[in-house]
PDB file of C-alpha atoms in Angstrom:
ATOM      1  CA  MET B  25      64.569 168.320  61.286  1.00 41.00           C
ATOM      2  CA  SER B  26      63.392 167.602  64.813  1.00 41.00           C
ATOM      3  CA  PHE B  27      63.563 169.672  67.976  1.00 43.00           C
ATOM      4  CA  ARG B  28      63.281 167.726  71.191  1.00 44.00           C
ATOM      5  CA  GLY B  29      60.908 169.140  73.819  1.00 46.00           C
ATOM      6  CA  PHE B  30      59.375 171.614  71.378  1.00 44.00           C
ATOM      7  CA  SER B  31      55.809 171.166  70.167  1.00 45.00           C
ATOM      8  CA  ARG B  32      55.143 173.092  66.968  1.00 45.00           C
ATOM      9  CA  PRO B  33      51.580 173.741  65.872  1.00 43.00           C
ATOM     10  CA  ASN B  34      50.477 173.047  62.342  1.00 40.00           C
ATOM     11  CA  ALA B  35      47.257 173.558  60.457  1.00 40.00           C
ATOM     12  CA  SER B  36      45.963 170.038  60.940  1.00 43.00           C
ATOM     13  CA  SER B  37      46.715 169.626  64.615  1.00 49.00           C
ATOM     14  CA  GLY B  38      45.918 172.967  66.251  1.00 68.00           C
ATOM     15  CA  MET B  39      48.009 174.544  68.980  1.00 87.00           C
ATOM     16  CA  GLY B  40      51.264 173.194  70.354  1.00 91.00           C
ATOM     17  CA  VAL B  41      51.361 171.892  73.916  1.00 93.00           C
ATOM     18  CA  ALA B  42      53.804 173.610  76.265  1.00 95.00           C
ATOM     19  CA  ASP B  43      56.189 171.335  78.160  1.00 95.00           C
ATOM     20  CA  HIS B  44      54.961 172.907  81.409  1.00 96.00           C
ATOM     21  CA  SER B  45      51.436 171.732  80.554  1.00 95.00           C
ATOM     22  CA  LYS B  46      52.609 168.159  80.020  1.00 95.00           C
ATOM     23  CA  ASN B  47      54.586 168.278  83.264  1.00 96.00           C
ATOM     24  CA  ALA B  48      51.600 169.578  85.248  1.00 96.00           C
ATOM     25  CA  PHE B  49      49.496 166.712  83.904  1.00 93.00           C
ATOM     26  CA  MET B  50      52.169 164.162  84.856  1.00 93.00           C
ATOM     27  CA  GLU B  51      52.340 165.666  88.356  1.00 94.00           C
ATOM     28  CA  LEU B  52      48.568 165.214  88.663  1.00 91.00           C
ATOM     29  CA  GLN B  53      48.592 161.698  87.246  1.00 87.00           C
ATOM     30  CA  ARG B  54      51.671 160.174  88.863  1.00 88.00           C
ATOM     31  CA  LYS B  55      52.593 162.254  91.879  1.00 89.00           C
ATOM     32  CA  LYS B  56      49.095 163.410  92.908  1.00 88.00           C
ATOM     33  CA  VAL B  57      50.448 166.937  93.409  1.00 93.00           C
ATOM     34  CA  HIS B  58      47.281 168.427  91.914  1.00 94.00           C
ATOM     35  CA  ARG B  59      43.595 167.468  92.135  1.00 92.00           C
ATOM     36  CA  TYR B  60      42.964 169.233  88.832  1.00 93.00           C
ATOM     37  CA  VAL B  61      44.731 171.185  86.123  1.00 94.00           C
ATOM     38  CA  ILE B  62      42.948 173.740  83.943  1.00 94.00           C
ATOM     39  CA  PHE B  63      44.557 174.588  80.616  1.00 95.00           C
ATOM     40  CA  LYS B  64      43.992 177.506  78.269  1.00 94.00           C
ATOM     41  CA  VAL B  65      44.893 178.239  74.675  1.00 93.00           C
ATOM     42  CA  ASP B  66      47.275 181.171  74.325  1.00 94.00           C
ATOM     43  CA  GLU B  67      46.566 182.415  70.827  1.00 91.00           C
ATOM     44  CA  LYS B  68      49.611 184.724  70.714  1.00 92.00           C
ATOM     45  CA  LYS B  69      52.070 182.006  71.751  1.00 92.00           C
ATOM     46  CA  ARG B  70      50.130 179.374  69.777  1.00 92.00           C
ATOM     47  CA  GLU B  71      50.376 177.002  72.729  1.00 95.00           C
ATOM     48  CA  ILE B  72      48.232 175.336  75.342  1.00 95.00           C
ATOM     49  CA  LEU B  73      49.332 176.547  78.760  1.00 96.00           C
ATOM     50  CA  VAL B  74      48.430 175.830  82.386  1.00 97.00           C
ATOM     51  CA  ASP B  75      45.805 178.306  83.570  1.00 97.00           C
ATOM     52  CA  LYS B  76      45.190 177.027  87.130  1.00 97.00           C
ATOM     53  CA  THR B  77      45.910 174.055  89.341  1.00 97.00           C
ATOM     54  CA  GLY B  78      44.104 172.771  92.402  1.00 97.00           C
ATOM     55  CA  GLY B  79      45.846 171.243  95.396  1.00 96.00           C
ATOM     56  CA  PRO B  80      45.258 167.635  96.457  1.00 92.00           C
ATOM     57  CA  ALA B  81      42.820 168.676  99.213  1.00 94.00           C
ATOM     58  CA  GLU B  82      40.519 170.548  96.838  1.00 95.00           C
ATOM     59  CA  ASN B  83      37.242 168.966  95.782  1.00 90.00           C
ATOM     60  CA  TYR B  84      34.974 168.915  92.762  1.00 88.00           C
ATOM     61  CA  ASP B  85      33.146 172.090  93.824  1.00 91.00           C
ATOM     62  CA  ASP B  86      36.480 173.939  93.997  1.00 94.00           C
ATOM     63  CA  PHE B  87      37.281 172.633  90.524  1.00 91.00           C
ATOM     64  CA  THR B  88      34.011 173.741  88.923  1.00 88.00           C
ATOM     65  CA  ALA B  89      34.272 177.150  90.631  1.00 91.00           C
ATOM     66  CA  ALA B  90      37.738 177.618  89.068  1.00 93.00           C
ATOM     67  CA  LEU B  91      36.404 177.203  85.520  1.00 89.00           C
ATOM     68  CA  PRO B  92      35.469 180.427  83.712  1.00 88.00           C
ATOM     69  CA  GLU B  93      31.775 180.874  82.996  1.00 83.00           C
ATOM     70  CA  ASN B  94      32.050 182.351  79.509  1.00 85.00           C
ATOM     71  CA  ASP B  95      35.232 180.993  78.004  1.00 89.00           C
ATOM     72  CA  CYS B  96      36.582 177.649  76.902  1.00 90.00           C
ATOM     73  CA  ARG B  97      39.137 175.619  78.801  1.00 91.00           C
ATOM     74  CA  TYR B  98      40.523 172.133  78.830  1.00 91.00           C
ATOM     75  CA  ALA B  99      40.552 170.632  82.285  1.00 90.00           C
ATOM     76  CA  VAL B 100      41.660 167.365  83.788  1.00 89.00           C
ATOM     77  CA  TYR B 101      40.262 166.334  87.155  1.00 87.00           C
ATOM     78  CA  ASP B 102      41.591 163.380  89.132  1.00 85.00           C
ATOM     79  CA  TYR B 103      38.491 161.693  90.491  1.00 78.00           C
ATOM     80  CA  ASP B 104      39.124 160.061  93.821  1.00 67.00           C
ATOM     81  CA  PHE B 105      36.993 157.031  93.220  1.00 63.00           C
ATOM     82  CA  VAL B 106      38.135 153.787  91.729  1.00 58.00           C
ATOM     83  CA  THR B 107      36.320 151.821  89.069  1.00 57.00           C
ATOM     84  CA  SER B 108      35.932 148.057  88.903  1.00 54.00           C
ATOM     85  CA  ASP B 109      39.146 148.049  86.850  1.00 52.00           C
ATOM     86  CA  ASN B 110      40.978 149.792  89.725  1.00 43.00           C
ATOM     87  CA  PHE B 111      42.154 152.936  88.016  1.00 50.00           C
ATOM     88  CA  PHE B 112      41.559 156.601  88.594  1.00 55.00           C
ATOM     89  CA  ILE B 113      39.357 158.445  86.129  1.00 55.00           C
ATOM     90  CA  LEU B 114      40.696 161.490  84.389  1.00 59.00           C
ATOM     91  CA  VAL B 115      38.107 163.586  82.616  1.00 61.00           C
ATOM     92  CA  PHE B 116      38.640 166.011  79.791  1.00 64.00           C
ATOM     93  CA  ILE B 117      36.160 168.908  79.956  1.00 67.00           C
ATOM     94  CA  GLU B 118      35.752 171.557  77.293  1.00 66.00           C
ATOM     95  CA  SER B 119      33.624 174.571  76.470  1.00 69.00           C
ATOM     96  CA  PRO B 120      30.521 176.408  77.668  1.00 77.00           C
ATOM     97  CA  SER B 121      27.851 177.287  75.131  1.00 78.00           C
ATOM     98  CA  THR B 122      28.253 180.985  76.008  1.00 83.00           C
ATOM     99  CA  ALA B 123      31.891 181.125  74.834  1.00 86.00           C
ATOM    100  CA  ARG B 124      32.887 183.150  71.782  1.00 87.00           C
ATOM    101  CA  ILE B 125      32.795 181.296  68.474  1.00 88.00           C
ATOM    102  CA  ARG B 126      36.493 181.960  67.802  1.00 89.00           C
ATOM    103  CA  SER B 127      37.425 180.495  71.175  1.00 88.00           C
ATOM    104  CA  LYS B 128      35.310 177.403  70.533  1.00 86.00           C
ATOM    105  CA  MET B 129      36.990 176.924  67.162  1.00 87.00           C
ATOM    106  CA  LEU B 130      40.499 177.215  68.625  1.00 88.00           C
ATOM    107  CA  TYR B 131      39.720 174.658  71.313  1.00 88.00           C
ATOM    108  CA  ALA B 132      37.949 172.303  68.916  1.00 86.00           C
ATOM    109  CA  THR B 133      40.822 172.254  66.423  1.00 88.00           C
ATOM    110  CA  SER B 134      43.417 171.651  69.157  1.00 89.00           C
ATOM    111  CA  LYS B 135      41.571 169.035  71.199  1.00 87.00           C
ATOM    112  CA  ASP B 136      42.746 165.849  69.471  1.00 87.00           C
ATOM    113  CA  ARG B 137      46.396 166.792  69.526  1.00 88.00           C
ATOM    114  CA  PHE B 138      46.172 167.924  73.137  1.00 89.00           C
ATOM    115  CA  ARG B 139      44.553 164.677  74.185  1.00 86.00           C
ATOM    116  CA  ARG B 140      47.239 162.650  72.397  1.00 87.00           C
ATOM    117  CA  GLU B 141      49.906 164.587  74.306  1.00 89.00           C
ATOM    118  CA  LEU B 142      48.294 163.711  77.662  1.00 87.00           C
ATOM    119  CA  GLU B 143      48.583 159.952  77.910  1.00 85.00           C
ATOM    120  CA  GLY B 144      46.200 158.365  80.385  1.00 80.00           C
ATOM    121  CA  ILE B 145      42.931 160.221  79.820  1.00 80.00           C
ATOM    122  CA  HIS B 146      40.332 157.498  80.383  1.00 74.00           C
ATOM    123  CA  TYR B 147      37.109 159.391  79.759  1.00 75.00           C
ATOM    124  CA  GLU B 148      36.375 162.536  77.836  1.00 79.00           C
ATOM    125  CA  ILE B 149      33.438 164.759  78.570  1.00 79.00           C
ATOM    126  CA  GLN B 150      32.639 167.677  76.322  1.00 80.00           C
ATOM    127  CA  ALA B 151      30.620 169.869  78.623  1.00 80.00           C
ATOM    128  CA  THR B 152      28.740 172.895  77.343  1.00 79.00           C
ATOM    129  CA  ASP B 153      26.826 173.626  80.553  1.00 76.00           C
ATOM    130  CA  PRO B 154      27.190 172.706  84.248  1.00 74.00           C
ATOM    131  CA  THR B 155      24.637 169.862  84.119  1.00 77.00           C
ATOM    132  CA  GLU B 156      26.886 167.959  81.718  1.00 80.00           C
ATOM    133  CA  MET B 157      29.687 168.137  84.304  1.00 81.00           C
ATOM    134  CA  ASP B 158      27.659 166.956  87.276  1.00 83.00           C
ATOM    135  CA  LEU B 159      29.649 164.523  89.408  1.00 79.00           C
ATOM    136  CA  GLU B 160      26.861 161.929  89.284  1.00 82.00           C
ATOM    137  CA  VAL B 161      26.848 162.012  85.470  1.00 78.00           C
ATOM    138  CA  ILE B 162      30.582 161.369  85.438  1.00 74.00           C
ATOM    139  CA  LYS B 163      30.353 158.533  87.974  1.00 73.00           C
ATOM    140  CA  GLU B 164      27.609 156.906  85.882  1.00 76.00           C
ATOM    141  CA  ARG B 165      29.712 157.089  82.765  1.00 70.00           C
ATOM    142  CA  ALA B 166      32.702 155.552  84.552  1.00 65.00           C
ATOM    143  CA  ASN B 167      30.827 152.422  85.590  1.00 65.00           C
TER     144      ASN B 167
END
């Protein structure tokens, strides 16, 4: 039996992905409505939801300031530089080392499914501290 538009979690794939989360990503990717989208795992709903979004005029400093210091999040940032292949870079950023173990486990077990749901992620960065998210590090990796 299949339910359209409904993502059910299961033991092997982690949390489900809310339709609103997929739509926010598509708005970032195609319509450039957002500069970034930050997602969080809602353990009670067993879904990945939108936590925050940043407007098109926001920059990388605004994005990093919006991330929590001591908890995990998934985040996609639309970098406004173009590679030699002429495409925008979308980066998947994960968890700080100071996050709770349970939170890290929830995010780790849901990451692959979440990434599959968001088509178009070109680079993934698993950041555990701010130096791993430095803009220069990301630009280097993109080239």
